[in-house]
Short mmCIF file of C-alpha atoms in Angstrom, two decimals:
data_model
loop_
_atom_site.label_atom_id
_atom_site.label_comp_id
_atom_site.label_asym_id
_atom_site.label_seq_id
_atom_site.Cartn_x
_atom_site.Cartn_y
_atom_site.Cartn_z
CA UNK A 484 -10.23 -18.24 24.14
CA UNK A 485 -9.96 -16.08 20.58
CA UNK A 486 -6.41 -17.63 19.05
CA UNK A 487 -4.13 -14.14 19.42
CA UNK A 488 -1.45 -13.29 16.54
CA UNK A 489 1.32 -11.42 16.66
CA UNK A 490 1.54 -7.42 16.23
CA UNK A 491 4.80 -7.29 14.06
CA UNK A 492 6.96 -4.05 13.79
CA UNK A 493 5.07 -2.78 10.73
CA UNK A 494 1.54 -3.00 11.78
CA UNK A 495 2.66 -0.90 14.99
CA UNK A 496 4.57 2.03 12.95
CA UNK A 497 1.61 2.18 10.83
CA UNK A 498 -0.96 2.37 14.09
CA UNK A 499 1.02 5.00 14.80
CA UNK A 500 0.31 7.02 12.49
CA UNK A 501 -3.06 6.98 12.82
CA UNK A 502 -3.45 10.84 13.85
CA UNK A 503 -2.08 11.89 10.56
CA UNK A 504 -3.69 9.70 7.94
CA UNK A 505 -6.10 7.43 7.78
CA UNK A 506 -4.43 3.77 7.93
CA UNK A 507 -6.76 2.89 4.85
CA UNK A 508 -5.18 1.56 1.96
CA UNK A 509 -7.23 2.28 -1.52
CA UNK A 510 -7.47 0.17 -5.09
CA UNK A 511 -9.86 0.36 -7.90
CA UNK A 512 -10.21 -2.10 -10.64
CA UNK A 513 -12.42 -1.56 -13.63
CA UNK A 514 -13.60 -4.44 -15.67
CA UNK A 515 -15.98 -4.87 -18.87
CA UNK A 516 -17.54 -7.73 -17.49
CA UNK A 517 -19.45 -8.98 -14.12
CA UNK A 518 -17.38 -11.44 -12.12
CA UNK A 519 -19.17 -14.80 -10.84
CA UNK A 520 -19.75 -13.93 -7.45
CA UNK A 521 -19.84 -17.71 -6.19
CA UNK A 522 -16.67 -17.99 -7.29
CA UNK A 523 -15.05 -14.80 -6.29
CA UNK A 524 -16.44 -15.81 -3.08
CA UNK A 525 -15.00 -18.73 -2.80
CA UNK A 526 -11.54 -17.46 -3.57
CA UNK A 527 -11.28 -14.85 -0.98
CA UNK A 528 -12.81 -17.69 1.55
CA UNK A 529 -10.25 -19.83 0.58
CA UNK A 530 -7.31 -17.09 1.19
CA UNK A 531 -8.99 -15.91 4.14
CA UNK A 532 -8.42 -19.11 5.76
CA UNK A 533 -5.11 -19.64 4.99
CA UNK A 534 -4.11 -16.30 6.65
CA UNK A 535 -6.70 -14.96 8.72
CA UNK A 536 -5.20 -12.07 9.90
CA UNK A 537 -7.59 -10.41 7.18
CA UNK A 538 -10.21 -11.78 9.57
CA UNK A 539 -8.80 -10.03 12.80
CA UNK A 540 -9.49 -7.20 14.72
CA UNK A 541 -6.32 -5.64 16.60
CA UNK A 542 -6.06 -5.09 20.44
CA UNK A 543 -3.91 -1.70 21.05
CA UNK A 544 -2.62 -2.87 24.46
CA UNK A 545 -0.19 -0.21 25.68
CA UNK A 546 2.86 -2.92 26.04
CA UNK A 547 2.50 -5.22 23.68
CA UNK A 548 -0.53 -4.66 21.13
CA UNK A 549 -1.30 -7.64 19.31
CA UNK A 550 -4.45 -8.98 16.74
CA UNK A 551 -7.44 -11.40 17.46
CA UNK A 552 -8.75 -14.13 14.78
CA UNK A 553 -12.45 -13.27 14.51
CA UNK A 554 -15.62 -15.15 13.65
CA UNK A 555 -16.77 -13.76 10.23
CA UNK A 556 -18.78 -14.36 7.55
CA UNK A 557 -17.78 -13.77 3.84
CA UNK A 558 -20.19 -11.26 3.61
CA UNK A 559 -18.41 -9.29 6.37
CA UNK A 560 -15.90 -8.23 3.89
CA UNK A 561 -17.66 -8.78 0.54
CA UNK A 562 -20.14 -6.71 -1.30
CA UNK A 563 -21.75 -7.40 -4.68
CA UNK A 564 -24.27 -4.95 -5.90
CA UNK A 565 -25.38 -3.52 -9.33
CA UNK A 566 -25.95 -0.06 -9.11
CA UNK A 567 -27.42 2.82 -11.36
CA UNK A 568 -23.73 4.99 -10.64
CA UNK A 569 -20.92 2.81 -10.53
CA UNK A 570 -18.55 6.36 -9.86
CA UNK A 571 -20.60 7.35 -7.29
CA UNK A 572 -20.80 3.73 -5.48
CA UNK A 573 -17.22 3.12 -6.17
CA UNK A 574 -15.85 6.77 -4.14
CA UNK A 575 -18.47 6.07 -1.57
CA UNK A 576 -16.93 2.83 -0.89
CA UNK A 577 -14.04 3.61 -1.12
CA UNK A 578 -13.63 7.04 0.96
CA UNK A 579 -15.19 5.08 4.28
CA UNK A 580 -12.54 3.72 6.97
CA UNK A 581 -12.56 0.28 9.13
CA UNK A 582 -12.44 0.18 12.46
CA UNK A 583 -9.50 -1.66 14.37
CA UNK A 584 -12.58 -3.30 16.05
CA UNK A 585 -14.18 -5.15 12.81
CA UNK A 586 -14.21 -8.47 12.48
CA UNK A 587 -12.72 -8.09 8.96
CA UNK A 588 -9.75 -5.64 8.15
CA UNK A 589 -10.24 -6.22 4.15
CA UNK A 590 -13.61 -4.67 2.65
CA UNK A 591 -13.99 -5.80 -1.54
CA UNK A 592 -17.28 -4.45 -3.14
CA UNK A 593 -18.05 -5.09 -7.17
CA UNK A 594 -20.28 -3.24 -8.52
CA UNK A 595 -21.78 -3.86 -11.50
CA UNK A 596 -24.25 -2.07 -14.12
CA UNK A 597 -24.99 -2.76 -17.90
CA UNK A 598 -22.63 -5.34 -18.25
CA UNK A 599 -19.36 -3.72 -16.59
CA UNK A 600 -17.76 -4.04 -13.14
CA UNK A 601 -15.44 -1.86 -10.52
CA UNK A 602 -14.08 -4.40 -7.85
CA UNK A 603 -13.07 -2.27 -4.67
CA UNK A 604 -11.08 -2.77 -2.66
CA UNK A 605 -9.67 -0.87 0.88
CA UNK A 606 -8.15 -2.36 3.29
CA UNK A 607 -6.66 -1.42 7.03
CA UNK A 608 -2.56 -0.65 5.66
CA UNK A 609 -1.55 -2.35 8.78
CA UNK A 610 -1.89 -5.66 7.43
CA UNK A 611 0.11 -4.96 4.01
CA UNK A 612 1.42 -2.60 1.33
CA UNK A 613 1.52 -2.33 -1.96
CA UNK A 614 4.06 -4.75 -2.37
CA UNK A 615 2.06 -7.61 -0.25
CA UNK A 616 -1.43 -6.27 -2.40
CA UNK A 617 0.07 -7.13 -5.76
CA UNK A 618 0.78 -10.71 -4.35
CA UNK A 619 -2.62 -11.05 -2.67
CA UNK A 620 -4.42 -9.91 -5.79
CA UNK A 621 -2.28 -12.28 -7.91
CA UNK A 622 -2.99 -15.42 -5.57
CA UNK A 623 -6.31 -14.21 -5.36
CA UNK A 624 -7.56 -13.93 -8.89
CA UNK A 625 -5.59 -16.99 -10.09
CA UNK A 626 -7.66 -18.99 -7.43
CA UNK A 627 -11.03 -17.22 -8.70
CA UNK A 628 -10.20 -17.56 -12.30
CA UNK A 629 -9.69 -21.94 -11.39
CA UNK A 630 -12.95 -21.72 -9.28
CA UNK A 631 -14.28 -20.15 -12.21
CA UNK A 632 -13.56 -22.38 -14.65
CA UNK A 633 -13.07 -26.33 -12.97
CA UNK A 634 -14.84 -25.29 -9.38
CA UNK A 635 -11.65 -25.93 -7.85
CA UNK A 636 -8.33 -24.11 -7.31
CA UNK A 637 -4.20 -24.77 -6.67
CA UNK A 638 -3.05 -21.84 -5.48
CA UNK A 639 -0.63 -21.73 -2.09
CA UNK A 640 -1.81 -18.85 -0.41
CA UNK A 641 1.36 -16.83 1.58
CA UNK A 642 1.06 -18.22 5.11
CA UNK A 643 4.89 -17.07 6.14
CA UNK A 644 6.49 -14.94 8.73
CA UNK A 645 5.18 -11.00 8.52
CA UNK A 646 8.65 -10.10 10.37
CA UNK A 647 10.58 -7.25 9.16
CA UNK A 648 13.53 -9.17 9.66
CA UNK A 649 12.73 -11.14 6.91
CA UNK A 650 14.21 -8.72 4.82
CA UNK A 651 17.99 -9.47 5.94
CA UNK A 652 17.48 -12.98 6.23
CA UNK A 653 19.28 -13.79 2.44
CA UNK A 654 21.95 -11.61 3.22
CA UNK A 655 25.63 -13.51 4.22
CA UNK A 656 26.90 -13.06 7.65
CA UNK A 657 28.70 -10.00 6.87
CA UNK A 658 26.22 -7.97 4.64
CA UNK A 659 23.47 -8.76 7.62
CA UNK A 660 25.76 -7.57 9.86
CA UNK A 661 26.59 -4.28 7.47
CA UNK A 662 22.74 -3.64 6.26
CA UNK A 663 21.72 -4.28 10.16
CA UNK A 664 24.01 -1.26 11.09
CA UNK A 665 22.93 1.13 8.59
CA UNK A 666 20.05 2.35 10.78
CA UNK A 667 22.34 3.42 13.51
CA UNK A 668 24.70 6.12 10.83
CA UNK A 669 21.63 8.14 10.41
CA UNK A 670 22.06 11.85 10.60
CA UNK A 671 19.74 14.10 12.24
CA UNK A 672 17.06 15.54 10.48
CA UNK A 673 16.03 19.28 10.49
CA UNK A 674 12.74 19.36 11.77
CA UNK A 675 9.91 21.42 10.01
CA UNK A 676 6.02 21.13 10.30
CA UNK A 677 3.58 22.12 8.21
CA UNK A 678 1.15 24.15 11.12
CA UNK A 679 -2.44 21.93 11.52
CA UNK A 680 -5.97 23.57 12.11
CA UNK A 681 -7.69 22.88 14.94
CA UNK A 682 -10.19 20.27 14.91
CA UNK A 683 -13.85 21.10 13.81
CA UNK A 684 -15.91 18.33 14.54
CA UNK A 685 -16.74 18.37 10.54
CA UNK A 686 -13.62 16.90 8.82
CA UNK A 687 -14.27 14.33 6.48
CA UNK A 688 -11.94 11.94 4.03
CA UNK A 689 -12.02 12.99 0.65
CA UNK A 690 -10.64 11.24 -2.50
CA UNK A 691 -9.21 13.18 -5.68
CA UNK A 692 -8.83 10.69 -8.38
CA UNK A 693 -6.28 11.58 -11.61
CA UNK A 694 -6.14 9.43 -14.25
CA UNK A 695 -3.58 9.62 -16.59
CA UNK A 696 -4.97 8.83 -20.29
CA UNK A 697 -2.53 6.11 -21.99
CA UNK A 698 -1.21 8.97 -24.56
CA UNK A 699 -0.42 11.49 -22.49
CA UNK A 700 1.47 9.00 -19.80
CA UNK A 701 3.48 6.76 -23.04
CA UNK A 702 4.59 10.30 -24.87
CA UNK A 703 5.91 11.71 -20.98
CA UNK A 704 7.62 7.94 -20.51
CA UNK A 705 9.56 8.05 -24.15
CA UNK A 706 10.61 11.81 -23.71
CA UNK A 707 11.70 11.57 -20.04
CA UNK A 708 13.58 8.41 -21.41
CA UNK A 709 15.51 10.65 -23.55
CA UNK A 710 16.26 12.96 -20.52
CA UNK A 711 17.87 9.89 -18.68
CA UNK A 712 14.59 9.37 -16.55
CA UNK A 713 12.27 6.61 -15.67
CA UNK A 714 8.47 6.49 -15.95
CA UNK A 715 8.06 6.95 -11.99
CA UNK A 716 11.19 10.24 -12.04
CA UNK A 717 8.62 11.77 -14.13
CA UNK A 718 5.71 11.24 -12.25
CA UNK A 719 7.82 12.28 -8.80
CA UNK A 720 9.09 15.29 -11.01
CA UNK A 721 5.10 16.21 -11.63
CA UNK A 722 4.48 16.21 -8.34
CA UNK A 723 7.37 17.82 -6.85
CA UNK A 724 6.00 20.94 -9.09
CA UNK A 725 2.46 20.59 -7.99
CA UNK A 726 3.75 20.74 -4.43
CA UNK A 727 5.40 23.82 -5.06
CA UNK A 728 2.60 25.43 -6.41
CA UNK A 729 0.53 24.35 -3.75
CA UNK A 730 2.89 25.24 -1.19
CA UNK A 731 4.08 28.94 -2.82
CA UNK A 732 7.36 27.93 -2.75
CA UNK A 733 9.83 29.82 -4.70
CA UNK A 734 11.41 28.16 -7.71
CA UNK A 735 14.89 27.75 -6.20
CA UNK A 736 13.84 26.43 -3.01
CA UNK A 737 15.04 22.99 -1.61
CA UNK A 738 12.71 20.37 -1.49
CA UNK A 739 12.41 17.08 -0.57
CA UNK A 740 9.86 14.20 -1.15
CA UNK A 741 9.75 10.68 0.01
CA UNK A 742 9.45 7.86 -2.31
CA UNK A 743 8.58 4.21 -1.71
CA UNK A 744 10.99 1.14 -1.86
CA UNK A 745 9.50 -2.33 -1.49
CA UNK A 746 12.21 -3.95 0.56
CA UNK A 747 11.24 -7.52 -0.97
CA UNK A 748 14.45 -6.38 -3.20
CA UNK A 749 16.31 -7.71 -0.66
CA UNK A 750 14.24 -11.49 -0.98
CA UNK A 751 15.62 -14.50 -3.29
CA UNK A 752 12.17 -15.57 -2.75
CA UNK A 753 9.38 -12.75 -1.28
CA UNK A 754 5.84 -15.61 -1.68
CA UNK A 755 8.04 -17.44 1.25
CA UNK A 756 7.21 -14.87 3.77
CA UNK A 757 3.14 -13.57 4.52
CA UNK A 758 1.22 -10.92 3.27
CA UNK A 759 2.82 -7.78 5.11
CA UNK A 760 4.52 -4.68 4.93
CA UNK A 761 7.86 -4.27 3.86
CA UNK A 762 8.05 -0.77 2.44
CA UNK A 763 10.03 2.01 3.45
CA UNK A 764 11.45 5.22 1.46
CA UNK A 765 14.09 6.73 0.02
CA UNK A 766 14.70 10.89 0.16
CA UNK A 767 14.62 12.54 -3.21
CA UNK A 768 15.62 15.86 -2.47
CA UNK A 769 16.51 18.78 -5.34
CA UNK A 770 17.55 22.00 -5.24
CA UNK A 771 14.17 23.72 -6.62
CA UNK A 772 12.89 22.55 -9.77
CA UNK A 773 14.61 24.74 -12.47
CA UNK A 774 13.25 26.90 -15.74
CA UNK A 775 11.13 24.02 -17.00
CA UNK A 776 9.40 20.20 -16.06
CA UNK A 777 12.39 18.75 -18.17
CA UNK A 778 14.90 20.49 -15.84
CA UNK A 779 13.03 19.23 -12.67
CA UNK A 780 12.56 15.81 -14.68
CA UNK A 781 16.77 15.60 -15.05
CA UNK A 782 17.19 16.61 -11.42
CA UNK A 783 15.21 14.12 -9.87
CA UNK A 784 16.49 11.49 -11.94
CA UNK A 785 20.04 12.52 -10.80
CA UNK A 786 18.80 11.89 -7.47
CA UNK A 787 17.13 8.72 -8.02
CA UNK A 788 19.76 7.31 -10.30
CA UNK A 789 22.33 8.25 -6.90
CA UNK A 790 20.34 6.80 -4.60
CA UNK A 791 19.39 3.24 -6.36
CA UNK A 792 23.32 2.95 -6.56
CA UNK A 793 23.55 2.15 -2.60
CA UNK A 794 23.60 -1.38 -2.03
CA UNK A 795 21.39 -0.62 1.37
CA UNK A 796 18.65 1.26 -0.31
CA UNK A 797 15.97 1.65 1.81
CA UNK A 798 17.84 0.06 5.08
CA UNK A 799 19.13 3.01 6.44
CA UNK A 800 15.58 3.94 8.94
CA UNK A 801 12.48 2.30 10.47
CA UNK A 802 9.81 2.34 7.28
#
């Protein structure tokens, strides 16, 4: 019988949500050289192993949905292929889904041409966030770079709990017991929807890719520096005023936007627990965005500054 593995609270919210987004989790790296396949190969193998929840498919049972450990092979979730249009290969890739069903929930291509690379890589968000990517990509490439050069590798792939209690288990007996009741003093929440079309038959995913040349994001870091602000209260500042141009809203409107806090904060040591999700979000909320983007730049860092002060940031709701 197929070994089973536990559904954890995470991997549900975000199966949840599958009407309203996607589930799939998106990264692009661009390289000028062509990894060694045999190598990179190995790696991922190697991690695969060690936590083969990347080789599961999940089982949505209505009372207690849970995963499967799958027979794969490597090339299940690994493409290598040189290509005349690396753009065009790398959105094509990178726009499809995965199935809950698939023996693999981790899909990596590289593609290659003249000498330069884009490794690819989407992935089913139920098995990890951001957070748990940056620690899988670092384990990862530190075992492909050993392969690489002595055919061999060191690395201690994350094999620990995927619990979200992990995140209160460094806490003392009294700030557990504090952070664990912060959930319960929420306050309700006025409820507004944006109104949805009805369904076609001919939606499709689409992907809108900015990139932000070096220049122009280093000279809006140092000036939103001198406005009290960090590199990311500029970037939410940007996009609060693309929303309300998108929206129509009127300059002194109220607004708020939802930003991300990786709860491994809370963790003396996050690599003892598995690759996972442990993000949730914090409300930044303004009161319009003023005259000009360094007015909306100074409000949101208000916000942000306020809200990093709480010693339960990001503890107060289910992610």
């Amino acid at each position: 019988m197929p070994e089973k593995l536990k559904a954890e609270m995470y991997d549900k919210v975000n199966f949840m949500c599958r009407k309203y987004m996607d589930r799939i989790a998106r990264f692009r790296l661009d390289y000028d050289f062509v990894p060694d396949i045999k190598a990179f190969s190995k790696a991922l193998s190697d991690l695969y192993e060690a936590s083969p929840l990347f080789h599961s498919r999940f089982v949505n049972n209505p009372v207690n949905p849970y995963w499967v450990i799958s027979d794969y092979k490597i090339e299940d979730s690994l493409t290598f292929l040189e290509t005349d249009d690396i753009e065009k290969s790398a959105y094509d890739f990178l726009v499809q889904g995965i199935d809950i069903k698939d023996s693999t929930q981790m899909k990596i291509a590289v593609f290659h041409k003249d000498g330069k690379s884009a490794v690819c890589f989407r992935w089913n968000h139920m098995l990890m966030d951001g957070g748990g990517f940056k620690q899988f990509t670092r384990d990862l490439f530190k075992a492909y770079s050993e392969i690489a050069g002595t055919g061999k590798h060191s690395v201690s792939f994350l094999t620990g709990s995927r619990s979200y209690t992990e995140v209160y288990a460094d806490f003392d007996k009294a700030t557990r017991k504090k952070a664990l009741s912060q959930v319960l003093g929420n306050s309700a929440h006025e409820k507004k929807t944006l109104p949805f079309t009805k369904k076609s038959g001919k939606e499709r995913n689409i992907l809108i890719f900015k990139k932000i040349d070096a220049d122009i994001f280093n000279s809006a870091a140092t000036k939103g520096k001198k406005l009290g602000a960090t590199a990311n209260d500029v970037l939410v500042a940007a996009y609060i005023r693309s929303a309300y141009k998108l929206i129509g809203c009127g300059k002194n409107e109220k607004i708020s936007v939802s930003c991300a806090v990786d709860l491994r904060r809370y963790m003396k040591n996050p690599d003892r627990i598995g690759y996972t999700n442990h993000t949730t979000f914090m409300p930044c909320t303004i009161n319009g965005i003023g005259e000009s983007m360094a007015d909306t730049v100074k409000m949101v860092a208000e916000c942000n500054s306020k809200n990093k002060a709480d010693p339960f940031l990001g503890l107060h709701g289910l992610p």
